[in-house]
Coordinates of C-alpha atoms in Angstrom, one line a residue:
Chain A
X111 CA 65.0 136.3 84.9
X112 CA 65.3 140.1 86.7
X113 CA 68.7 141.5 88.4
X114 CA 69.1 140.8 91.9
X115 CA 71.5 142.6 93.7
X116 CA 73.4 141.1 96.5
X117 CA 75.9 142.1 98.9
X118 CA 78.9 139.8 98.7
X119 CA 81.0 138.8 102.3
X120 CA 84.0 137.1 100.5
X121 CA 85.6 134.8 103.0
X122 CA 89.3 136.3 103.5
X123 CA 88.1 140.1 101.9
X124 CA 88.1 143.1 104.2
X125 CA 84.6 144.2 102.8
X126 CA 81.3 143.4 102.0
X127 CA 80.7 144.5 98.1
X128 CA 77.4 144.7 96.4
X129 CA 77.3 142.4 93.2
X130 CA 74.4 142.1 90.8
X131 CA 73.2 138.9 89.5
X132 CA 70.2 137.2 87.7
X133 CA 68.4 136.0 89.9
X134 CA 68.1 132.6 87.4
X135 CA 71.6 131.9 88.9
X136 CA 72.5 129.1 90.5
X137 CA 74.4 129.6 94.0
X138 CA 77.6 128.2 91.8
X139 CA 77.2 131.2 89.3
X140 CA 76.4 133.9 92.5
X141 CA 80.1 132.7 94.4
X142 CA 81.6 133.2 90.6
X143 CA 80.5 136.8 90.6
X144 CA 81.3 137.6 93.9
X145 CA 85.1 136.4 93.5
X146 CA 85.3 138.6 90.5
X147 CA 85.7 141.0 92.6
X148 CA 87.3 139.9 95.0
X149 CA 90.0 137.1 94.0
X150 CA 93.2 138.1 92.7
X151 CA 92.7 141.2 94.1
X152 CA 92.8 140.8 97.9
X153 CA 91.6 137.0 98.2
X154 CA 94.7 134.5 96.7
X155 CA 92.9 131.6 94.7
X156 CA 92.7 128.5 96.8
X157 CA 93.1 125.8 93.8
X158 CA 91.1 122.5 94.2
X159 CA 88.3 124.0 96.9
X160 CA 84.6 125.4 95.6
X161 CA 83.1 128.4 96.5
X162 CA 79.9 127.8 98.5
X163 CA 77.7 130.2 99.2
X164 CA 75.8 130.7 102.4
X165 CA 73.1 133.2 104.0
X166 CA 75.3 135.7 106.8
X167 CA 72.2 136.0 109.1
X168 CA 71.8 132.5 109.6
X169 CA 75.0 130.4 108.6
X170 CA 72.7 128.3 106.1
X171 CA 74.9 127.0 103.4
X172 CA 72.7 126.9 99.8
X173 CA 73.3 123.8 97.6
X174 CA 75.1 124.8 94.9
X175 CA 72.0 124.5 92.4
X176 CA 69.9 126.5 93.7
X177 CA 68.5 129.5 92.0
X178 CA 68.6 132.8 93.7
X179 CA 64.9 133.3 93.3
X180 CA 64.4 129.9 95.3
X181 CA 66.6 131.3 98.4
X182 CA 64.3 133.4 100.2
X183 CA 66.9 136.4 100.6
X184 CA 66.0 139.8 100.6
X185 CA 67.2 142.4 97.7
X186 CA 70.7 143.5 98.9
X187 CA 70.5 141.1 101.5
X188 CA 74.6 139.8 102.4
X189 CA 75.3 136.6 101.7
X190 CA 78.6 134.7 102.2
X191 CA 80.9 132.8 100.0
X192 CA 83.6 130.8 101.4
X193 CA 86.3 128.2 100.3
X194 CA 85.0 124.6 100.7
X195 CA 86.3 120.8 100.2
X196 CA 82.9 119.9 99.1
Chain B
X120 CA 88.8 206.4 134.4
X121 CA 89.7 203.1 136.4
X122 CA 88.6 200.2 134.5
X123 CA 87.7 196.7 136.8
X124 CA 88.9 193.9 136.5
X125 CA 86.8 191.1 134.5
X126 CA 86.2 188.6 137.3
X127 CA 84.5 192.1 138.8
X128 CA 81.7 192.2 136.8
X129 CA 81.6 189.4 134.7
X130 CA 79.0 187.2 136.4
X131 CA 76.7 190.2 136.6
X132 CA 76.9 191.4 132.9
X133 CA 76.3 187.4 132.0
X134 CA 73.1 186.5 133.9
X135 CA 70.6 188.3 131.1
X136 CA 67.4 185.8 132.1
X137 CA 66.2 188.9 132.0
X138 CA 61.9 188.8 132.1
X139 CA 60.1 188.8 128.6
X140 CA 57.0 191.2 128.6
X141 CA 55.9 190.7 124.7
X142 CA 56.2 186.9 124.1
X143 CA 56.3 184.7 126.5
X144 CA 59.3 182.3 128.0
X145 CA 58.3 179.2 125.5
X146 CA 57.9 181.6 122.4
X147 CA 61.4 183.2 123.6
X148 CA 62.9 179.7 124.0
X149 CA 61.1 177.2 122.5
X150 CA 61.6 173.8 123.3
X151 CA 61.7 172.5 119.8
X152 CA 65.2 174.9 120.1
X153 CA 66.2 174.9 123.6
X154 CA 65.8 171.8 124.7
X155 CA 64.9 172.9 128.3
X156 CA 63.5 169.2 129.2
X157 CA 61.1 170.7 131.7
X158 CA 64.9 171.9 134.0
X159 CA 64.1 174.9 135.4
X160 CA 65.1 178.4 133.9
X161 CA 66.8 179.0 137.7
X162 CA 68.7 175.2 137.4
X163 CA 70.0 176.4 134.1
X164 CA 71.1 179.7 135.9
X165 CA 73.9 177.9 137.6
X166 CA 75.9 177.4 134.8
X167 CA 79.2 177.4 135.3
X168 CA 82.3 178.0 132.9
X169 CA 85.3 176.8 133.7
X170 CA 86.6 179.4 131.0
X171 CA 85.5 182.9 131.8
X172 CA 86.2 185.5 128.6
X173 CA 85.5 188.5 128.7
X174 CA 84.6 190.0 124.3
X175 CA 87.0 192.4 124.3
X176 CA 89.6 189.8 125.7
X177 CA 88.4 187.5 123.3
X178 CA 88.9 189.2 120.3
X179 CA 92.6 190.6 121.2
X180 CA 93.3 187.2 122.0
X181 CA 92.2 185.8 118.7
X182 CA 93.9 188.7 116.8
X183 CA 96.8 187.3 118.5
X184 CA 96.2 184.3 117.4
X185 CA 95.5 184.9 114.0
X186 CA 98.4 187.0 113.4
X187 CA 100.8 184.2 114.6
X188 CA 98.9 181.8 112.0
X189 CA 99.2 183.9 109.2
X190 CA 102.9 185.6 109.4
X191 CA 104.1 182.1 109.9
X192 CA 102.4 180.9 106.7
X193 CA 103.6 184.1 105.2
X194 CA 107.4 183.6 105.8
X195 CA 107.0 180.1 104.8
X196 CA 105.0 180.5 101.9
X197 CA 107.8 180.8 99.3
X198 CA 110.1 178.1 100.4
X199 CA 107.3 176.1 98.4
X200 CA 107.5 173.4 100.8
X201 CA 104.6 171.8 99.8
X202 CA 106.7 171.3 96.0
X203 CA 109.2 168.8 98.1
X204 CA 106.9 167.7 100.7
X205 CA 106.3 163.6 100.3
X206 CA 103.1 163.3 98.5
X207 CA 101.4 161.3 101.5
X208 CA 101.6 164.1 103.3
X209 CA 100.1 166.9 100.9
X210 CA 97.4 164.0 100.5
X211 CA 96.9 164.1 104.9
X212 CA 96.3 167.6 104.1
X213 CA 94.4 167.8 101.2
X214 CA 91.8 165.5 103.2
X215 CA 91.9 167.1 106.1
X216 CA 90.5 170.6 104.6
X217 CA 88.5 169.2 102.2
X218 CA 86.9 167.1 105.1
X219 CA 86.7 169.6 108.2
X220 CA 87.1 173.1 106.2
X221 CA 83.6 173.8 105.3
X222 CA 82.6 171.3 108.1
X223 CA 83.8 174.0 110.8
X224 CA 82.6 177.2 109.0
X225 CA 79.1 175.3 109.3
X226 CA 79.6 175.1 112.9
X227 CA 79.2 178.5 113.6
X228 CA 75.3 177.6 112.9
X229 CA 75.1 174.7 115.6
X230 CA 77.2 177.0 117.9
X231 CA 74.5 179.9 117.0
X232 CA 71.7 177.9 118.1
X233 CA 73.1 177.7 121.5
X234 CA 74.0 181.4 121.7
X235 CA 70.5 181.9 121.1
X236 CA 68.1 179.5 122.6
X237 CA 70.2 178.3 125.3
X238 CA 68.5 178.7 128.9
X239 CA 71.8 179.1 130.2
X240 CA 73.0 182.8 130.0
X241 CA 77.0 181.6 130.2
X242 CA 76.1 179.0 127.8
X243 CA 75.1 181.1 125.6
X244 CA 77.7 184.0 126.3
X245 CA 80.3 181.1 125.4
X246 CA 78.8 180.0 122.6
X247 CA 78.7 183.3 121.0
X248 CA 82.4 183.3 120.9
X249 CA 82.1 179.3 120.3
X250 CA 80.2 180.8 117.0
X251 CA 83.0 183.6 116.3
X252 CA 85.7 180.5 116.3
X253 CA 84.5 178.5 114.1
X254 CA 83.9 181.3 111.5
X255 CA 87.4 181.6 112.1
X256 CA 87.9 178.2 111.1
X257 CA 86.5 177.7 108.3
X258 CA 87.8 180.9 106.9
X259 CA 91.7 180.2 107.8
X260 CA 91.6 176.5 106.9
X261 CA 89.7 177.8 103.4
X262 CA 92.8 180.8 103.0
X263 CA 95.2 178.3 103.9
X264 CA 94.8 175.5 100.9
X265 CA 93.8 178.5 98.4
X266 CA 97.5 179.5 97.7
X267 CA 98.1 175.9 96.4
X268 CA 95.4 175.6 94.1
X269 CA 97.8 176.7 91.1
X270 CA 99.3 173.3 92.5
X271 CA 96.6 171.3 91.8
X272 CA 92.3 170.7 91.2
X273 CA 92.2 168.4 93.6
X274 CA 93.6 171.6 96.6
X275 CA 90.3 173.4 95.2
X276 CA 88.2 170.9 97.2
X277 CA 88.9 172.8 100.6
X278 CA 86.1 174.4 99.3
X279 CA 84.3 172.1 97.1
X280 CA 83.9 168.7 99.1
X281 CA 81.2 169.6 101.3
X282 CA 79.0 170.5 98.1
X283 CA 79.4 168.0 96.1
X284 CA 78.0 164.0 96.6
X285 CA 80.9 162.2 97.0
X286 CA 80.8 159.5 99.4
X287 CA 83.2 160.9 101.8
X288 CA 81.5 163.9 101.9
X289 CA 78.3 162.3 102.5
X290 CA 79.3 160.7 105.4
X291 CA 80.9 163.4 106.9
X292 CA 78.0 165.5 106.1
X293 CA 75.6 162.7 107.7
X294 CA 77.4 163.0 110.7
X295 CA 77.7 166.4 111.1
X296 CA 74.0 167.1 110.7
X297 CA 72.6 164.4 112.7
X298 CA 75.5 165.9 115.4
X299 CA 75.1 170.0 114.6
X300 CA 72.0 170.9 112.5
X301 CA 68.9 168.5 113.9
X302 CA 69.1 169.3 117.9
X303 CA 68.5 171.6 120.1
X304 CA 70.9 173.7 122.1
X305 CA 71.3 171.1 125.2
X306 CA 72.2 168.2 122.4
X307 CA 74.2 170.2 120.7
X308 CA 76.3 171.5 123.5
X309 CA 76.3 167.9 124.6
X310 CA 77.0 166.0 121.5
X311 CA 79.0 168.8 119.8
X312 CA 81.2 170.5 122.5
X313 CA 81.2 167.3 125.0
X314 CA 81.2 164.4 122.9
X315 CA 83.2 165.1 119.8
X316 CA 85.3 168.2 120.5
X317 CA 86.1 167.1 123.9
X318 CA 86.8 163.5 122.9
X319 CA 88.2 163.6 119.4
X320 CA 89.0 167.1 117.7
X321 CA 92.1 166.7 120.2
X322 CA 93.4 164.0 118.0
X323 CA 93.1 166.0 114.3
X324 CA 94.3 168.5 115.4
X325 CA 97.0 167.6 118.7
X326 CA 97.7 164.2 116.8
X327 CA 98.1 165.7 113.5
X328 CA 100.0 169.1 114.5
X329 CA 102.6 166.6 116.1
X330 CA 103.1 164.9 112.4
X331 CA 103.4 168.2 111.0
X332 CA 106.4 170.0 113.2
X333 CA 107.9 166.5 112.4
X334 CA 107.2 166.8 108.5
X335 CA 109.0 170.1 109.1
X336 CA 105.4 171.5 107.9
X337 CA 105.4 174.5 110.4
X338 CA 102.5 176.4 108.8
X339 CA 100.2 173.9 108.8
X340 CA 101.5 173.0 112.4
X341 CA 100.9 176.5 113.6
X342 CA 97.5 176.6 112.1
X343 CA 96.0 173.7 113.2
X344 CA 98.0 174.2 117.0
X345 CA 95.9 177.9 116.7
X346 CA 92.7 176.3 116.1
X347 CA 93.1 173.7 118.8
X348 CA 92.7 176.7 121.3
X349 CA 89.8 177.7 120.3
X350 CA 88.1 174.3 120.4
X351 CA 89.6 173.5 123.8
X352 CA 88.1 176.4 124.8
X353 CA 84.6 175.7 123.5
X354 CA 84.0 172.5 123.8
X355 CA 83.8 173.4 127.7
X356 CA 80.5 174.1 127.3
X357 CA 79.3 170.3 127.7
X358 CA 80.6 169.6 131.4
X359 CA 78.1 172.5 132.8
X360 CA 75.3 171.4 130.8
X361 CA 75.3 167.9 131.7
X362 CA 76.6 168.4 135.1
X363 CA 72.3 170.8 134.7
X364 CA 71.3 166.9 133.5
X365 CA 72.0 165.0 135.8
X366 CA 71.1 167.3 139.0
X367 CA 68.2 166.8 137.1
X368 CA 67.5 163.5 136.1
X369 CA 68.2 163.1 133.3
X370 CA 71.1 161.4 133.3
X371 CA 69.9 158.5 131.2
X372 CA 68.9 160.9 128.5
X373 CA 72.7 162.6 128.8
X374 CA 74.4 159.3 128.5
X375 CA 72.7 158.1 125.4
X376 CA 73.4 161.5 123.3
X377 CA 77.0 160.9 124.3
X378 CA 76.9 156.6 123.8
X379 CA 75.7 157.9 120.1
X380 CA 77.9 161.1 119.2
X381 CA 81.1 159.2 120.0
X382 CA 80.4 155.8 118.3
X383 CA 79.4 158.1 115.2
X384 CA 82.6 160.0 116.0
X385 CA 84.8 157.2 116.1
X386 CA 83.7 155.7 112.6
X387 CA 84.5 158.9 111.1
X388 CA 87.5 159.5 112.5
X389 CA 89.1 155.8 111.7
X390 CA 88.5 156.8 108.4
X391 CA 89.8 160.1 107.9
X392 CA 92.5 160.2 111.0
X393 CA 93.8 156.7 110.6
X394 CA 95.1 156.5 107.8
X395 CA 96.7 160.0 107.9
X396 CA 98.2 158.6 110.8
X397 CA 99.3 155.3 110.4
X398 CA 99.9 155.1 106.3
X399 CA 99.8 158.3 104.3
X400 CA 102.6 160.7 107.4
X401 CA 105.5 159.6 106.1
X402 CA 106.8 156.7 108.5
X403 CA 110.3 158.7 110.1
X404 CA 107.6 161.7 110.7
X405 CA 105.2 159.5 112.3
X406 CA 105.4 160.6 116.4
X407 CA 102.8 157.7 117.7
X408 CA 100.3 154.9 115.8
X409 CA 96.4 156.1 115.4
X410 CA 95.9 153.6 118.3
X411 CA 98.6 155.2 120.7
X412 CA 96.8 158.4 119.8
X413 CA 93.3 157.1 120.7
X414 CA 94.4 155.5 124.0
X415 CA 95.9 158.4 124.9
X416 CA 93.8 161.2 124.6
X417 CA 90.5 159.3 124.0
X418 CA 91.0 155.9 126.7
X419 CA 92.9 158.0 129.1
X420 CA 91.4 161.5 129.3
X421 CA 88.1 161.1 127.7
X422 CA 87.2 158.3 130.2
X423 CA 88.7 160.5 133.5
X424 CA 86.1 163.1 132.4
X425 CA 83.0 161.2 132.2
X426 CA 84.4 159.6 135.9
X427 CA 84.4 163.1 136.9
X428 CA 80.8 164.1 135.3
X429 CA 79.6 160.5 137.4
X430 CA 78.5 159.3 133.7
X431 CA 79.3 155.8 132.2
X432 CA 81.8 154.7 129.9
X433 CA 79.3 153.9 126.7
X434 CA 78.2 150.9 126.6
X435 CA 80.2 149.6 124.1
X436 CA 83.2 150.5 125.2
X437 CA 85.1 146.7 125.2
X438 CA 83.9 146.9 121.4
X439 CA 85.3 150.3 120.6
X440 CA 88.7 149.1 122.4
X441 CA 89.1 146.2 120.3
X442 CA 88.4 148.2 117.0
X443 CA 91.0 150.5 117.7
X444 CA 93.0 147.0 116.3
X445 CA 91.0 146.9 113.0
X446 CA 88.6 149.2 112.1
X447 CA 91.0 151.9 110.8
X448 CA 92.7 149.7 108.6
X449 CA 89.7 148.6 106.6
X450 CA 88.5 152.0 105.8
X451 CA 92.6 152.8 105.1
X452 CA 92.3 149.4 102.2
X453 CA 88.7 150.9 101.2
X454 CA 89.6 153.9 100.9
X455 CA 93.1 153.2 98.3
X456 CA 91.2 150.7 96.8
X457 CA 88.8 153.0 95.7
X458 CA 90.9 155.6 95.0
X459 CA 89.7 157.3 92.5
X460 CA 86.4 158.1 93.8
X461 CA 88.2 160.4 96.6
X462 CA 89.8 164.1 96.0
X463 CA 93.3 163.3 97.6
X464 CA 95.7 160.1 96.7
X465 CA 96.0 157.7 98.6
X466 CA 98.9 156.9 100.3
X467 CA 99.3 153.0 100.2
X468 CA 101.5 152.8 103.1
X469 CA 102.3 148.9 102.7
X470 CA 106.0 149.3 101.4
X471 CA 108.3 146.6 103.2
X472 CA 109.6 149.3 105.9
X473 CA 106.2 150.1 106.6
X474 CA 104.5 146.8 107.2
X475 CA 107.4 146.1 109.7
X476 CA 106.5 149.1 111.3
X477 CA 102.5 148.2 111.3
X478 CA 103.2 145.2 112.6
X479 CA 105.0 146.2 115.4
X480 CA 102.4 148.5 116.6
X481 CA 99.3 145.9 115.6
X482 CA 101.0 142.6 116.2
X483 CA 99.1 140.1 113.7
X484 CA 98.5 142.9 111.0
X485 CA 101.1 140.9 108.5
X486 CA 98.6 138.0 108.8
X487 CA 95.6 139.5 108.1
X488 CA 95.3 143.0 106.1
X489 CA 98.8 142.2 104.8
X490 CA 97.2 139.4 103.5
X491 CA 95.4 141.5 101.3
X492 CA 98.2 143.7 100.7
X493 CA 100.2 140.6 99.2
X494 CA 97.6 140.3 96.7
X495 CA 97.7 143.8 95.6
X496 CA 101.4 144.3 95.7
X497 CA 102.1 141.1 93.9
X498 CA 99.3 142.8 91.1
X499 CA 101.5 146.0 90.5
X500 CA 104.4 144.1 90.3
X501 CA 102.9 142.4 87.5
X502 CA 101.8 144.5 85.9
X503 CA 98.1 144.1 86.7
X504 CA 97.4 147.4 87.6
X505 CA 93.2 146.7 86.8
X506 CA 93.1 144.1 89.5
X507 CA 93.9 147.0 92.0
X508 CA 91.0 149.2 91.0
X509 CA 87.4 148.2 91.5
X510 CA 84.7 147.3 89.3
X511 CA 81.7 147.5 91.7
X512 CA 80.8 149.5 95.4
X513 CA 81.3 148.6 98.7
X514 CA 78.5 147.7 100.9
X515 CA 77.8 151.6 103.0
X516 CA 76.4 150.9 106.6
X517 CA 73.4 153.3 106.7
X518 CA 74.2 154.4 109.8
X519 CA 78.1 155.8 109.7
X520 CA 77.9 156.0 105.7
X521 CA 81.0 154.5 105.7
X522 CA 82.1 150.6 103.9
X523 CA 81.1 147.4 106.0
X524 CA 84.4 146.4 106.8
X525 CA 86.3 144.4 109.8
X526 CA 89.1 141.8 109.7
X527 CA 90.7 139.9 106.7
X528 CA 92.9 137.3 105.8
X529 CA 93.5 135.1 108.8
X530 CA 91.6 136.2 111.0
X531 CA 88.3 137.5 109.0
X532 CA 85.6 138.4 111.2
X533 CA 83.4 140.7 108.6
X534 CA 80.0 140.9 109.6
X535 CA 77.2 142.8 108.2
X536 CA 74.5 143.8 111.6
X537 CA 71.4 143.5 109.0
X538 CA 68.2 145.4 110.5
X539 CA 64.6 145.2 108.3
X540 CA 63.1 148.0 109.2
X541 CA 59.6 149.2 108.2
X542 CA 59.9 146.5 105.2
X543 CA 63.6 148.0 104.3
X544 CA 66.2 146.1 104.8
X545 CA 69.5 148.4 106.3
X546 CA 73.0 147.3 105.9
X547 CA 75.2 148.3 109.5
X548 CA 79.0 148.4 109.9
X549 CA 78.5 147.0 113.8
X550 CA 76.5 146.3 116.3
X551 CA 76.2 149.7 117.7
X552 CA 76.0 151.0 114.4
X553 CA 72.5 149.2 114.3
X554 CA 72.2 150.3 117.8
X555 CA 72.4 154.1 117.1
X556 CA 69.8 153.7 114.6
X557 CA 66.8 151.9 116.4
X558 CA 67.8 154.8 119.3
X559 CA 65.8 157.0 116.7
X560 CA 64.8 155.2 113.2
X561 CA 62.2 158.0 112.4
X562 CA 65.4 160.6 112.0
X563 CA 67.8 158.2 110.4
X564 CA 65.3 155.8 107.9
X565 CA 64.7 158.2 104.7
X566 CA 68.5 158.7 104.7
X567 CA 69.8 157.0 100.9
X568 CA 73.4 155.7 101.3
X569 CA 75.2 156.2 98.1
X570 CA 74.9 152.9 97.0
X571 CA 70.8 153.0 97.7
X572 CA 71.1 155.7 95.2
X573 CA 73.1 153.7 93.0
X574 CA 70.3 150.5 93.2
X575 CA 67.2 153.3 92.9
X576 CA 69.3 154.8 90.1
X577 CA 70.0 158.0 90.5
X578 CA 73.8 157.6 89.3
X579 CA 74.0 157.4 85.8
X580 CA 75.2 155.5 83.9
X581 CA 75.8 152.9 86.2
X582 CA 79.7 152.2 86.5
X583 CA 82.5 154.1 87.8
X584 CA 82.5 156.7 85.2
X585 CA 78.7 157.5 86.4
X586 CA 79.5 156.9 90.4
X587 CA 82.6 159.7 89.2
X588 CA 79.6 162.6 87.5
X589 CA 78.1 162.3 90.6
X590 CA 80.4 162.2 93.1
X591 CA 81.6 165.7 90.9
X592 CA 85.2 163.9 90.5
X593 CA 86.9 165.1 87.7
X594 CA 90.3 164.6 85.6
X595 CA 92.9 166.0 87.8
X596 CA 90.7 165.6 91.0
X597 CA 90.4 162.0 91.3
X598 CA 92.4 160.4 93.5
X599 CA 95.8 157.7 92.4
X600 CA 98.5 156.4 94.1
X601 CA 100.3 159.2 96.1
X602 CA 103.4 157.2 95.3
X603 CA 103.0 155.9 91.7
X604 CA 103.4 152.1 93.4
X605 CA 107.1 152.7 94.3
X606 CA 106.0 151.3 97.8
X607 CA 105.4 147.8 95.9
X608 CA 108.8 148.0 94.3
X609 CA 107.7 150.1 91.0
X610 CA 108.5 152.8 89.2
X611 CA 105.3 153.1 87.2
X612 CA 103.2 156.1 86.0
X613 CA 100.0 155.9 86.6
X614 CA 96.8 157.8 85.2
X615 CA 94.4 154.3 84.4
X616 CA 91.9 155.9 86.6
X617 CA 91.6 158.5 84.4

């Protein structure tokens, strides 16, 4: 368990933001943390959609239950959080 | 006693490349400071400034300029214009003074570098006047806002801003340090006077002067018009230096310097001038949009000047033109959302009428940036002000030191141009910012952005209060919405940020 900083690029938002998560967090938990700083602040919620995390540099969409420490991300690396049907 | 006309003696008296007897040329003009690049002294002596002035003429003209600007100030001081001015215009003035007054005073050092170390006698002569110009600009832009310090402590930031770790001040200093303090005299001539002053100060001083006159702020209009007359003179040092470099096979080097600093200046103006012209200036007083000013002053004039010198457009010109529809809108939203972290009160400029104007000037604005403002506006109307204030930091570009922004909403395209260099991950707001870094990593790699400092534990406590403390922003100085959200249809007085 260790804190892990990431840069959140949230779909529909205008800016990338610093978020701090636990490296044991799942990608669903990361998406939820990122949403706190974008959804209902500058991005309208999208009911019925799930928020998925993908690596910004490659476009690789991470499994929802993958932990941060298993994703090969560098501290402060940018992730996209996108609305998805699945 | 007869007096010679200046054109009869000017060239002779400014030919001061004397032969040193007590030191050698390399000691008199160290390469690190002069930057002669192996070009012989005879070549530098061909420097031909297009605007020639003698010291006595200079002093007489400057006295008249000062007398003009100071008398307008004195005549209008009792009218208390500021007390009845739109709060958005007041914010414009506070942002301008804080970002530029001390930076202009510092520019005297850059001019002094040319005045002492340039191999071109004509350059040394002009730079002496340029040095005096910049002292005047520093002094006059500190003196004019000083009368308003009784109105609000935010006015004190004219002097204070550049001495703090406030993020916008850090961004401005990073750029000015790169351009003015850490370069040889030839680089200063090209980067400061040609690329920055020729290219961009017209925007700030003439564009803003037009809006100031429209807004009835004749004191500020006369002040910055007065400054611009100096800028347009001493900005002419870069052209002759470029000519000599090109004639001596150094075009690529000159081109790269222009390409780097033009982009850096553009980014700084996108956060300083863009919001002022398109959002802060009251709608009825806007002469042109920021994009229209840029098209006229930058795309039109600067492009022609590059052509005349035989230089190319920067390689990223298409991206620069595209970004005129995007970057400053993102910078503005960032400044407004993180408003507690600036020394002025940002005007949202997002009322229905203003949004209509923005849509007309930037087709598609409502479906992109407008989408974010829709959410913000609804939050304010429903009393959820806390959701319009930040709870984290934006990711900061390691070149421009400004937030990494892009187009939101339907055109979402926000991108981080990342780079791992010697084991450290850097973030950049554009391909060009990353390219600037890659041209000289050793120059930039040690710098810590405000976010880097936060993660390194330099900002304590690690929350908004700690960040404000780190930035020296005290109650009464931190920014709030300029119009207390009237633009959103609410009349609520807000001091939540305090």
